[in-house]
CSV table of C-alpha atoms in Angstrom, one decimal:
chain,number,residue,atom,x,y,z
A,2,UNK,CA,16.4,-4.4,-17.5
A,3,UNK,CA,17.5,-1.1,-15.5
A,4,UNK,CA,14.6,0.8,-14.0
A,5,UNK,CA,14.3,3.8,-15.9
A,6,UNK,CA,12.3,7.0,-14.5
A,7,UNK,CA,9.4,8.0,-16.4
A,8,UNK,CA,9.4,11.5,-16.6
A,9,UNK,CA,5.9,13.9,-16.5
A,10,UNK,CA,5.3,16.1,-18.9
A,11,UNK,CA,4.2,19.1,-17.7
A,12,UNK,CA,0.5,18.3,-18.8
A,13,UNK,CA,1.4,14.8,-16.2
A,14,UNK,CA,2.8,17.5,-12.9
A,15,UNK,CA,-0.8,19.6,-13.8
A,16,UNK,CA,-2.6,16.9,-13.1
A,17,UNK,CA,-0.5,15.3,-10.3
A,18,UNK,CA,-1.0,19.0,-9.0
A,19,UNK,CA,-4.6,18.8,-9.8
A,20,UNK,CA,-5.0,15.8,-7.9
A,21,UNK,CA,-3.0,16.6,-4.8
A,22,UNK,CA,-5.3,20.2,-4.7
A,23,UNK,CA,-9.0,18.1,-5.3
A,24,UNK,CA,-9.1,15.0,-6.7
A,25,UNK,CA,-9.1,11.6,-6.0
A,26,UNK,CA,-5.6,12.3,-4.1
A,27,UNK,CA,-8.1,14.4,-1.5
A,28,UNK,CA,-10.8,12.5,-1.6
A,29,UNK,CA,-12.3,12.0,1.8
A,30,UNK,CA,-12.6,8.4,2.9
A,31,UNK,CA,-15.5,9.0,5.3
A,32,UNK,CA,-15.9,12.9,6.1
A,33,UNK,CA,-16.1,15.4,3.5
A,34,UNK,CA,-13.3,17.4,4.4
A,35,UNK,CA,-9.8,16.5,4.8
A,36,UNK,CA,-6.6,18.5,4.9
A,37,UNK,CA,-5.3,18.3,1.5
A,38,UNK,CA,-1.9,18.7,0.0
A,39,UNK,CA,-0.4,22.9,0.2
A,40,UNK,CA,1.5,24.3,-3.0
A,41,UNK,CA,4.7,23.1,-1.9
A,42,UNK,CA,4.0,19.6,-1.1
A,43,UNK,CA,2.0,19.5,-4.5
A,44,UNK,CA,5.1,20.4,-6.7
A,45,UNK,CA,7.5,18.4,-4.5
A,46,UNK,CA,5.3,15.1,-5.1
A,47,UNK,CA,4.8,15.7,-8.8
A,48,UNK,CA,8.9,16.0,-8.4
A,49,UNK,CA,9.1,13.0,-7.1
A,50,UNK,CA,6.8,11.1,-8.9
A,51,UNK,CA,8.4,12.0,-12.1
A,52,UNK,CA,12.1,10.4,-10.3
A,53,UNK,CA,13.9,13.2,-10.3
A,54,UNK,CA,17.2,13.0,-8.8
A,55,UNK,CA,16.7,9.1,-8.5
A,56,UNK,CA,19.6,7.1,-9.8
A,57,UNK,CA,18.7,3.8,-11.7
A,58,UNK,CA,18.3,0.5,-10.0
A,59,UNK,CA,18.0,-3.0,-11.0
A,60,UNK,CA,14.4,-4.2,-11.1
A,61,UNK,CA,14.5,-6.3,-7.9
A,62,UNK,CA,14.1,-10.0,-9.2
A,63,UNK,CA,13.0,-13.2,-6.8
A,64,UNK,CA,10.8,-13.5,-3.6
A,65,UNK,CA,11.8,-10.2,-1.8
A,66,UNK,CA,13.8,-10.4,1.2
A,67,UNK,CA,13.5,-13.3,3.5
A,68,UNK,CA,10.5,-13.4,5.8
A,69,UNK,CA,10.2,-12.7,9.4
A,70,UNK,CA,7.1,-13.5,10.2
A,71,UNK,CA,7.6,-17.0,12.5
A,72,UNK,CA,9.9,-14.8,14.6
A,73,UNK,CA,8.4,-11.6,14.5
A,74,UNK,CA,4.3,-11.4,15.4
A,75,UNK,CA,3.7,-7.7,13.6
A,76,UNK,CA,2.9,-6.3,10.7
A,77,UNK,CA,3.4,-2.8,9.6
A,78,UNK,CA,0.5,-1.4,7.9
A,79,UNK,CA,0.4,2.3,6.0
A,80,UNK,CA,-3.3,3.5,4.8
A,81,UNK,CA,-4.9,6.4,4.0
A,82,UNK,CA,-6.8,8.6,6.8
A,83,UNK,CA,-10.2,7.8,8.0
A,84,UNK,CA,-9.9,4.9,5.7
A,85,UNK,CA,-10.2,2.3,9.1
A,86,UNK,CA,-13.3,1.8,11.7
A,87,UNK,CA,-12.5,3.3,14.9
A,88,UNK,CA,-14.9,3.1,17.9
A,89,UNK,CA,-17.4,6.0,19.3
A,90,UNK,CA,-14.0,7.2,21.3
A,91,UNK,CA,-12.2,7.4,17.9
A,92,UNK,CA,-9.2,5.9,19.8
A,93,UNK,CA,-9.6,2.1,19.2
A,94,UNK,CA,-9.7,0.0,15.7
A,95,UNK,CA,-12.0,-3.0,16.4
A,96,UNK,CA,-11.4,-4.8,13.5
A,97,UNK,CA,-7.3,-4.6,14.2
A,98,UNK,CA,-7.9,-5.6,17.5
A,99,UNK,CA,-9.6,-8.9,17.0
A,100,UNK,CA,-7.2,-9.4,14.1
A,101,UNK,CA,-4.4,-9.4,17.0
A,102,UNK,CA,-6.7,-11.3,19.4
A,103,UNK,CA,-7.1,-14.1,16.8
A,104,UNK,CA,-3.5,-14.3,15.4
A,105,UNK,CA,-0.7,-13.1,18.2
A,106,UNK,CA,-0.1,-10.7,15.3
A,107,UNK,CA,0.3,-7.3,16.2
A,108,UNK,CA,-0.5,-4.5,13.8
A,109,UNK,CA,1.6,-1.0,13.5
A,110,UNK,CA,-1.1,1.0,11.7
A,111,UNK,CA,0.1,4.3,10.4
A,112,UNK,CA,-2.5,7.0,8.6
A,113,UNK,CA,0.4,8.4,6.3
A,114,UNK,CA,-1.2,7.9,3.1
A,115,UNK,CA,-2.3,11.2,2.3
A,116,UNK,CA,-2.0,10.8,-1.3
A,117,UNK,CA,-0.4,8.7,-4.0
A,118,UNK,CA,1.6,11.4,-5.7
A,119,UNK,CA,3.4,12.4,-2.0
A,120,UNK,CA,3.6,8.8,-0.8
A,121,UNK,CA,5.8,7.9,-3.8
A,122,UNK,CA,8.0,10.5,-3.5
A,123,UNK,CA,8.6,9.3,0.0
A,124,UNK,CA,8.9,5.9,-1.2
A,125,UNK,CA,10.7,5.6,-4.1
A,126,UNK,CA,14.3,6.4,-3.0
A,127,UNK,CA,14.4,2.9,-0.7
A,128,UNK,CA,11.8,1.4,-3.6
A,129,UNK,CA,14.2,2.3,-6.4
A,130,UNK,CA,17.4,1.0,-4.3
A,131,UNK,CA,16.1,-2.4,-3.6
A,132,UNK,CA,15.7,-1.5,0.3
A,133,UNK,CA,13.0,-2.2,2.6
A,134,UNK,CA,10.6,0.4,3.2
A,135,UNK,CA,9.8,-0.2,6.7
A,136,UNK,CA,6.1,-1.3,5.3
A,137,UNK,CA,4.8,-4.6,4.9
A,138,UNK,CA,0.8,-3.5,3.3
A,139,UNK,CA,0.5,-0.8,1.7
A,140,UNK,CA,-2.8,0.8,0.1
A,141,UNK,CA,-2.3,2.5,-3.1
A,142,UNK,CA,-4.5,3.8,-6.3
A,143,UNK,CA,-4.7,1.5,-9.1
A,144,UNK,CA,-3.0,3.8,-11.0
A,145,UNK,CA,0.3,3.3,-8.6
A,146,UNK,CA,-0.5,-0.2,-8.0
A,147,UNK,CA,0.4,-0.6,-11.2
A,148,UNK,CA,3.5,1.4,-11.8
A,149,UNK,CA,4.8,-0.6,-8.6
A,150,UNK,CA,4.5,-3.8,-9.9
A,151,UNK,CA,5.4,-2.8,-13.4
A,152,UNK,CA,8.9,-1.6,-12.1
A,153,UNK,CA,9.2,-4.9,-9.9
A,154,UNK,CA,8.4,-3.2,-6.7
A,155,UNK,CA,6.0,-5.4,-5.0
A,156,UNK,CA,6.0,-9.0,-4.2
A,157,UNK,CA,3.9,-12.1,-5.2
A,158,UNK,CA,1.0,-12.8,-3.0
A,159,UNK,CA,1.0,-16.5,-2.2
A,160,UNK,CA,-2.6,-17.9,-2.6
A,161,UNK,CA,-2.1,-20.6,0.0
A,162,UNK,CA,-2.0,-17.7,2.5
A,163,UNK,CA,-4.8,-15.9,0.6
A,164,UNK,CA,-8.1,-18.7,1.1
A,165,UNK,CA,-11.0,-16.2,2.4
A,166,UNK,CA,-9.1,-13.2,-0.3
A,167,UNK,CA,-9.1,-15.9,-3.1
A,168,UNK,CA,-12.6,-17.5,-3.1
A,169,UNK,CA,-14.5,-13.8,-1.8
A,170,UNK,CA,-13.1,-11.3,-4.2
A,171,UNK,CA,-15.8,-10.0,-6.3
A,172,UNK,CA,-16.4,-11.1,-9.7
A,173,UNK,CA,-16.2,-7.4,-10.9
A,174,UNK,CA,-12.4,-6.7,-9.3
A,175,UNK,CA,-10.7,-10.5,-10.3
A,176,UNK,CA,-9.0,-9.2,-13.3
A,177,UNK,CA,-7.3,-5.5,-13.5
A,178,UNK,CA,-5.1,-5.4,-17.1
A,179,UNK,CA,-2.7,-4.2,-14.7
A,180,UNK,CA,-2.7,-7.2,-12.2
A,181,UNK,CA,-4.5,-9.7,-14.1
A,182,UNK,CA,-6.3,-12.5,-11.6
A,183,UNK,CA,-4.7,-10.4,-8.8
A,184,UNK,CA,-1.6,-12.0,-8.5
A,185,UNK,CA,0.2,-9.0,-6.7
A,186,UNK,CA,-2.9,-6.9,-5.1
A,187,UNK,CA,-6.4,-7.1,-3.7
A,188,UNK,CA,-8.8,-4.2,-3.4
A,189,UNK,CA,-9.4,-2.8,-0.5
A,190,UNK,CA,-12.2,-0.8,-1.9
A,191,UNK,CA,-13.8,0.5,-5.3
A,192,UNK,CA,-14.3,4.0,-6.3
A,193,UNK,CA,-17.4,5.0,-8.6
A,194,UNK,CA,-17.9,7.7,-10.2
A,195,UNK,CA,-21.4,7.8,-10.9
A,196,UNK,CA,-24.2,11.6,-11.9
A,197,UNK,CA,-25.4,12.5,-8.7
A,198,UNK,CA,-28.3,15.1,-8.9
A,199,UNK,CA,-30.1,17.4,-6.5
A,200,UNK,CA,-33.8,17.3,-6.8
A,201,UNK,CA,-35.2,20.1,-5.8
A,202,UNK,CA,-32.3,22.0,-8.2
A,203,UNK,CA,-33.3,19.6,-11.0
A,204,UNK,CA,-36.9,21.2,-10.6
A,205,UNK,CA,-38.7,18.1,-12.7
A,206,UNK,CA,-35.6,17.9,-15.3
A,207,UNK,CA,-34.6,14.4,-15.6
A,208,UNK,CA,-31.1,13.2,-15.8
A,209,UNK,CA,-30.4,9.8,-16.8
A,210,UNK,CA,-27.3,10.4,-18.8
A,211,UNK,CA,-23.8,12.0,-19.0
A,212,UNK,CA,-25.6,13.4,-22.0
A,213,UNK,CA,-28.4,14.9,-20.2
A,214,UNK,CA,-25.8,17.0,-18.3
A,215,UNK,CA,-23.9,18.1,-21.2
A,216,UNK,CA,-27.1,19.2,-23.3
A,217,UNK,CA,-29.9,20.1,-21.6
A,218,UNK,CA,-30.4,23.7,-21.6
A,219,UNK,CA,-32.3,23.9,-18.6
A,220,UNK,CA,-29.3,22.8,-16.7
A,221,UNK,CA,-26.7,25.5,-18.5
A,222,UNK,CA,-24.5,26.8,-15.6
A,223,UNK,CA,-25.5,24.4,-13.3
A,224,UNK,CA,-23.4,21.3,-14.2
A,225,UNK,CA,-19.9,20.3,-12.9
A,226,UNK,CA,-17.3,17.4,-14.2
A,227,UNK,CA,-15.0,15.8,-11.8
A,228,UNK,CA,-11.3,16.9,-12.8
A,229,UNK,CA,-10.0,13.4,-12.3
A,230,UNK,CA,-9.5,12.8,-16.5
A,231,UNK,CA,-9.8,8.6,-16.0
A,232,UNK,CA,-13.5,9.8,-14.3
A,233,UNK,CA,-15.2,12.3,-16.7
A,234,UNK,CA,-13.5,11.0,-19.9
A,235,UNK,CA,-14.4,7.8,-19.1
A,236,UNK,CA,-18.1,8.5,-18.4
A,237,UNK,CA,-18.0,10.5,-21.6
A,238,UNK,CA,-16.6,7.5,-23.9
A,239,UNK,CA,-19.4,5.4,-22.5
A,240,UNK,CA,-21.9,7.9,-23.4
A,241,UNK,CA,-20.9,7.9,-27.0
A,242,UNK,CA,-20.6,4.0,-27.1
A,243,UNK,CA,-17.0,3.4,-26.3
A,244,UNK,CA,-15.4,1.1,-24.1
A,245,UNK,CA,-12.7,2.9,-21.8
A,246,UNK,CA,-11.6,-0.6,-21.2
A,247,UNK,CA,-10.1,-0.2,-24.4
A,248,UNK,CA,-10.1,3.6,-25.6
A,249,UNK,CA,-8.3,4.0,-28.7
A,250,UNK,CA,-6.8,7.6,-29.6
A,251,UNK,CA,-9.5,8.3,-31.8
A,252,UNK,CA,-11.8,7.5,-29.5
A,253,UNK,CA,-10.3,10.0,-26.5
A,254,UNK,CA,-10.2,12.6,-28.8
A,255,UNK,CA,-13.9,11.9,-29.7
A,256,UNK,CA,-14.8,12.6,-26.4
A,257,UNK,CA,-12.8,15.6,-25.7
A,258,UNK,CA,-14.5,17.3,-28.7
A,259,UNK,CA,-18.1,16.4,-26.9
A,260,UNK,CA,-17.5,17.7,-23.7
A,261,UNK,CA,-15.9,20.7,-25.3
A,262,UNK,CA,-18.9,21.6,-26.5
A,263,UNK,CA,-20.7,21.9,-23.2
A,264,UNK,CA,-17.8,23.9,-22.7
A,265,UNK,CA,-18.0,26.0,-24.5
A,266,UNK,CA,-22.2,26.6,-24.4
A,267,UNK,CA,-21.1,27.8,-20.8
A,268,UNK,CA,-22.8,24.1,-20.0
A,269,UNK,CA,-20.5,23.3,-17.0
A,270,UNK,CA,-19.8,25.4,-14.3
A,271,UNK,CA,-16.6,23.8,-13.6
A,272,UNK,CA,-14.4,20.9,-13.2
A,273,UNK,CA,-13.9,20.3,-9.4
A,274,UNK,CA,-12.8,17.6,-6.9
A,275,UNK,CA,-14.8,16.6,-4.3
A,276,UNK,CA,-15.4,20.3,-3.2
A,277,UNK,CA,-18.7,19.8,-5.7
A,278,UNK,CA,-20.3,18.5,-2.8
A,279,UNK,CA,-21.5,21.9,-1.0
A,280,UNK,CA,-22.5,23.1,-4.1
A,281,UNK,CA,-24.5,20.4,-4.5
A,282,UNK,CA,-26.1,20.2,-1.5
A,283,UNK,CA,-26.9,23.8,-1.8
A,284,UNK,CA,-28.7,23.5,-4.8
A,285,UNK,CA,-25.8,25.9,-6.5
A,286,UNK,CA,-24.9,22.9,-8.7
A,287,UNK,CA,-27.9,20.8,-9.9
A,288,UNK,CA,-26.3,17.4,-11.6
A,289,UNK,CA,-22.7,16.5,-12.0
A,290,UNK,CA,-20.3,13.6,-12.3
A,291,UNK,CA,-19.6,12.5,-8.1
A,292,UNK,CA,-17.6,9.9,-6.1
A,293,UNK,CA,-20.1,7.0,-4.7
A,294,UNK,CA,-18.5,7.3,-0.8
A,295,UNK,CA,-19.4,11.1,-1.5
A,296,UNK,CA,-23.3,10.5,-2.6
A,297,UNK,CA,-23.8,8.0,0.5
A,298,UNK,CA,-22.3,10.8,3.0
A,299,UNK,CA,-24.5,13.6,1.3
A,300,UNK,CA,-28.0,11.4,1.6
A,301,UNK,CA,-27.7,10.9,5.0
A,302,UNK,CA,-28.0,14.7,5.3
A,303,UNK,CA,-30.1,15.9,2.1
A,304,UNK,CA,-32.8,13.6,1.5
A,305,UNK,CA,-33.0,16.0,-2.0
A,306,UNK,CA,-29.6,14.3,-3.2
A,307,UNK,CA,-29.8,11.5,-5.6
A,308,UNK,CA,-27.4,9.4,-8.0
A,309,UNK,CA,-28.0,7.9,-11.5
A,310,UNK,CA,-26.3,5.1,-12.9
A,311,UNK,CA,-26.3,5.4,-16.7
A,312,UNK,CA,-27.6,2.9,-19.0
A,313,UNK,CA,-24.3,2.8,-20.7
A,314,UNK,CA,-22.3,2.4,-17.2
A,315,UNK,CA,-20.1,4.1,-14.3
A,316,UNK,CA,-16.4,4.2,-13.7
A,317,UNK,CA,-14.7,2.3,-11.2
A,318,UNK,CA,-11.0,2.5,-9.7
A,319,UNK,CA,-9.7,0.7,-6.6
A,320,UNK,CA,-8.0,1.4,-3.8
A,321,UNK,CA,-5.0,-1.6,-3.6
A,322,UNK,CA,-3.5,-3.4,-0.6
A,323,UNK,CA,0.4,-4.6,-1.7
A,324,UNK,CA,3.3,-6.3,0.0
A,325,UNK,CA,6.5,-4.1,-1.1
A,326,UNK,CA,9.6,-5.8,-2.0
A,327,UNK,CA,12.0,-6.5,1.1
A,328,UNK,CA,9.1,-6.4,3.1
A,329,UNK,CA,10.2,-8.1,6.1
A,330,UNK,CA,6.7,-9.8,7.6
A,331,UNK,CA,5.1,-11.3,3.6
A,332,UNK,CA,3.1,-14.1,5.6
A,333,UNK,CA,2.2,-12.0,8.1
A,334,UNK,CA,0.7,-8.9,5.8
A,335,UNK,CA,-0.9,-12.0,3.7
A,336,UNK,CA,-2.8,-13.5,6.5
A,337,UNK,CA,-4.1,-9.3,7.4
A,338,UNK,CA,-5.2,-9.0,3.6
A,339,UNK,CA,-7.0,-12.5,3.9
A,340,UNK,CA,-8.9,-11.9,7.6
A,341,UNK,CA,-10.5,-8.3,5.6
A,342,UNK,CA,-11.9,-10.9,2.6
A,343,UNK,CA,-13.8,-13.0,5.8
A,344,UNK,CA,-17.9,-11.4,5.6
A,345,UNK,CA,-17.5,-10.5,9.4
A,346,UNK,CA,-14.3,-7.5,9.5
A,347,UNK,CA,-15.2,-6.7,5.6
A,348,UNK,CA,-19.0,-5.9,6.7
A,349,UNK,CA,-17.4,-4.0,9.9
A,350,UNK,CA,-15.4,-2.1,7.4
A,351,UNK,CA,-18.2,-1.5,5.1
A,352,UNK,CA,-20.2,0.2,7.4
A,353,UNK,CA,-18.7,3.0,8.1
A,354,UNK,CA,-16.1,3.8,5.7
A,355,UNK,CA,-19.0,3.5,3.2
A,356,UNK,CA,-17.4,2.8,-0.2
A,357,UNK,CA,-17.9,0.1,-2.3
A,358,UNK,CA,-16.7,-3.8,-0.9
A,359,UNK,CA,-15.1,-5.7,-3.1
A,360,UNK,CA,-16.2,-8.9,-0.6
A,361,UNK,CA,-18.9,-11.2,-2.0
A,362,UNK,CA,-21.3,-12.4,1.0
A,363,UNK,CA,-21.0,-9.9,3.2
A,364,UNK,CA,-24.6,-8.3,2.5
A,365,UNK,CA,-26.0,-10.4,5.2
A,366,UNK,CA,-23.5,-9.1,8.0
A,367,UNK,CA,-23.6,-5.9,6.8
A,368,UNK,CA,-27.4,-5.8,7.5
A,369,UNK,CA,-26.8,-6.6,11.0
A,370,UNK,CA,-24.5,-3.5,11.6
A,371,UNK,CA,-26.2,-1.0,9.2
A,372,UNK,CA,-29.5,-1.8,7.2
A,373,UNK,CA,-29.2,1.2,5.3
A,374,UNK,CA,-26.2,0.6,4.2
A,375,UNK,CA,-26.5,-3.2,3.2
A,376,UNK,CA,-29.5,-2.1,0.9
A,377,UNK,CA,-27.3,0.7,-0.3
A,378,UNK,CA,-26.1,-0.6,-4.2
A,379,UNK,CA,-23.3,2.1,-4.0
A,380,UNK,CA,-21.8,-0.1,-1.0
A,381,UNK,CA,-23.2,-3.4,-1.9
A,382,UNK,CA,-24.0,-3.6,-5.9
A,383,UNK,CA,-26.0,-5.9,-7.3
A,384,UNK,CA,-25.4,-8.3,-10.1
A,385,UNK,CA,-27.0,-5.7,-12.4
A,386,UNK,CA,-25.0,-2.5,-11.2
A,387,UNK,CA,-21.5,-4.6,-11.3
A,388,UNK,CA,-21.9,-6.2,-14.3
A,389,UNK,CA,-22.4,-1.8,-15.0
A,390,UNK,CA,-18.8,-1.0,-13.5
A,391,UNK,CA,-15.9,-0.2,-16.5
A,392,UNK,CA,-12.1,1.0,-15.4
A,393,UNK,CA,-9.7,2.9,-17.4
A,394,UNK,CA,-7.5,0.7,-19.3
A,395,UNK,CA,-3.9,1.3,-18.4
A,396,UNK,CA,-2.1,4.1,-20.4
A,397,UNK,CA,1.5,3.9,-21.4
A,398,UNK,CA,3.3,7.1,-20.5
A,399,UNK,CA,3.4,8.5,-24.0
A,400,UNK,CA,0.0,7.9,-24.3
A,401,UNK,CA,-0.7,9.3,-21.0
A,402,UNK,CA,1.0,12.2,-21.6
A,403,UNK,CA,-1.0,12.9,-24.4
A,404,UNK,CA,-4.4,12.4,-23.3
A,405,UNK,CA,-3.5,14.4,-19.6
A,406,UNK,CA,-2.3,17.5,-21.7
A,407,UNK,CA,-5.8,17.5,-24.1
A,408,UNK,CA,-7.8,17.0,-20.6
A,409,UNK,CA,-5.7,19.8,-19.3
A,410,UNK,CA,-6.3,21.8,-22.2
A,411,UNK,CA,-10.4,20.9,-21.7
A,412,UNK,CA,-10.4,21.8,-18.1
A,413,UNK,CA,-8.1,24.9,-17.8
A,414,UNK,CA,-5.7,23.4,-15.4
């Protein structure tokens, strides 16, 4: 069937805006500032995203191009910034360079990945045309991941290549709706979205639930919701009992009419990205909704900052590694993906971009690079906190449309 573009609606480009501005799209991966996206760059990848000016292509069929990767010992690699371990100088990768060590394999790593909405557009011309990309791994939002391998875009991992990737995935990241048993991706990390709290703003007010933020008057004015909808709706079903796993129309609007409420109390301060964190710190902002890699960055400078994980549960995304279609070294991205699934590179990962690893068994390496951060369950969850962890289900773009326009409507974008 032809590739047809999906269109945004204009509720859709706000929040691909909104993203590009302060959401997950500008979320740091290990400091908590980072260049975002300007005006221009914003509307040109909500353009692009919504494959304009894109003429239809066949859905690209079979095994992708033929493979190079006996001949040609590199692999082309595109990531997001500060989303790799460099050494004190900041100039060398010690995890890539024992990867080449081990394997001959020499890795082209490129920080261009400064969000999804941007790296699509610049994508998605060669993607739609059946052309290689000049990438062989690529790290994308689950979101992405999914509209890539929906349109055919990505290839077939082969699990003969994938041993270490294939027995070491977590239990909680096996099965996406979108990829189910990860056929076509494997995380490279997850994203919570958990309440983080400042004690000494709290002033003996507990939090202990999405709830507590939206109704407890003691905290009026002094609460903010992340404007990533997936994150704060999501939270929000599960405080009323609903599954976002498998959020039903009803259900969406459910929670839109509880957090409008707060809203309209003068409960929440705002809806931000992760500029919340200052204001937390500060004290400005007592409690609000907060990206885990965030939390962990914040504690190591505020011993006041704390998280909650809610009875009911947190909200997870990932952050994917794929093979696009016509990549030209498959085996050779394969065997990458597979050496960051052995405990030794994913605990050397771990510890310092600080977000949650997807790798079972690493805990114990971990420990001997960071302590800390082994024993932190925002890096490391336990059994408890995984079993915790809910995602978004995957919206189809009517239904997206609809709910991004009534989350629109909510937050003021």
């Amino acid at each position: 069937m032809p590739y047809q573009p999906e269109p945004l609606s204009p509720a859709q480009a706000a929040a691909a805006r909104r993203s590009l501005r302060n959401g997950r799209g500008a979320l740091s991966r290990r400091t908590l500032l980072r260049a975002t996206a300007g005006g221009a760059l914003a509307v040109g990848g909500a353009a692009a995203l919504a494959g304009c000016g894109i003429p239809p292509a066949a859905k690209p069929q079979g095994a992708g191009s033929q493979d190079h990767s006996d001949r040609e010992k590199r692999v082309v690699f595109s990531n997001w910034t500060e989303y790799m371990d460099v050494d004190e100088s900041g100039k060398r990768r010690p995890t890539l360079e024992t990867f080449t060590e081990r394997t001959g394999i020499a890795v082209k790593y490129t920080e261009d990945i400064n969000d999804n909405v941007e790296f699509f557009g610049k994508v998605k011309p060669q993607l739609a045309a059946g052309q290689d990309i000049g990438r062989d791994l690529i790290n994308v939002t689950d979101w992405l991941a999914a509209r890539l391998i929906r349109f055919g875009w990505v290839q077939k991992l082969d699990p003969a290549h994938l041993p270490h990737a294939y027995a070491n995935l977590s239990q909680q990241f096996r099965s996406p709706d979108w990829d189910p048993g990860r056929a076509y991706s494997y995380p490279w990390t997850g994203i919570p979205a958990v309440i983080a709290y400042n004690r000494k703003a709290l002033d003996g007010v507990e939090v202990r639930s999405l709830g507590d933020l939206l109704d407890r008057p003691q905290l009026k004015g002094r609460v903010s919701l992340l404007s990533e909808m997936r994150d704060t709706m999501g939270l929000t079903l599960l405080d009323l009992g609903k599954d976002p796993g498998k959020v039903t129309g009803d259900d969406f609007d459910a929670a839109i009419a509880r957090v409008q409420k707060a809203v309209d109390r003068g409960q929440i301060r705002r809806f931000t990205g992760n500029d919340y964190t200052s204001d937390l710190s500060k004290g400005d902002i007592a409690a609000c909704v907060a990206w885990a890699g965030d939390v962990v960055q914040l504690q190591a400078d505020n011993p006041d900052i704390g998280f909650v994980i809610p009875d009911s549960g947190y909200m997870i995304a990932t952050d994917n590694l794929l093979v696009p279609h016509r990549a030209r070294h498959k085996r050779n991205a394969e065997r990458l993906i597979d050496y960051y699934y052995e405990p030794g590179p994913a605990a050397r990962l771990a510890a310092y971009i600080n977000y949650v690893c997807p790798v079972d068994g690493v805990k114990a390496e971990l420990a001997k690079l960071d302590a800390d951060a082994a024993a932190n369950p925002l890096i490391i969850p336990d059994r408890e906190m995984a079993a915790k962890s809910h995602a978004f289900r995957s919206l189809s773009a009517k239904e997206e449309t609809a709910y991004e326009a009534k989350f629109a409507q909510l937050t003021g974008a």
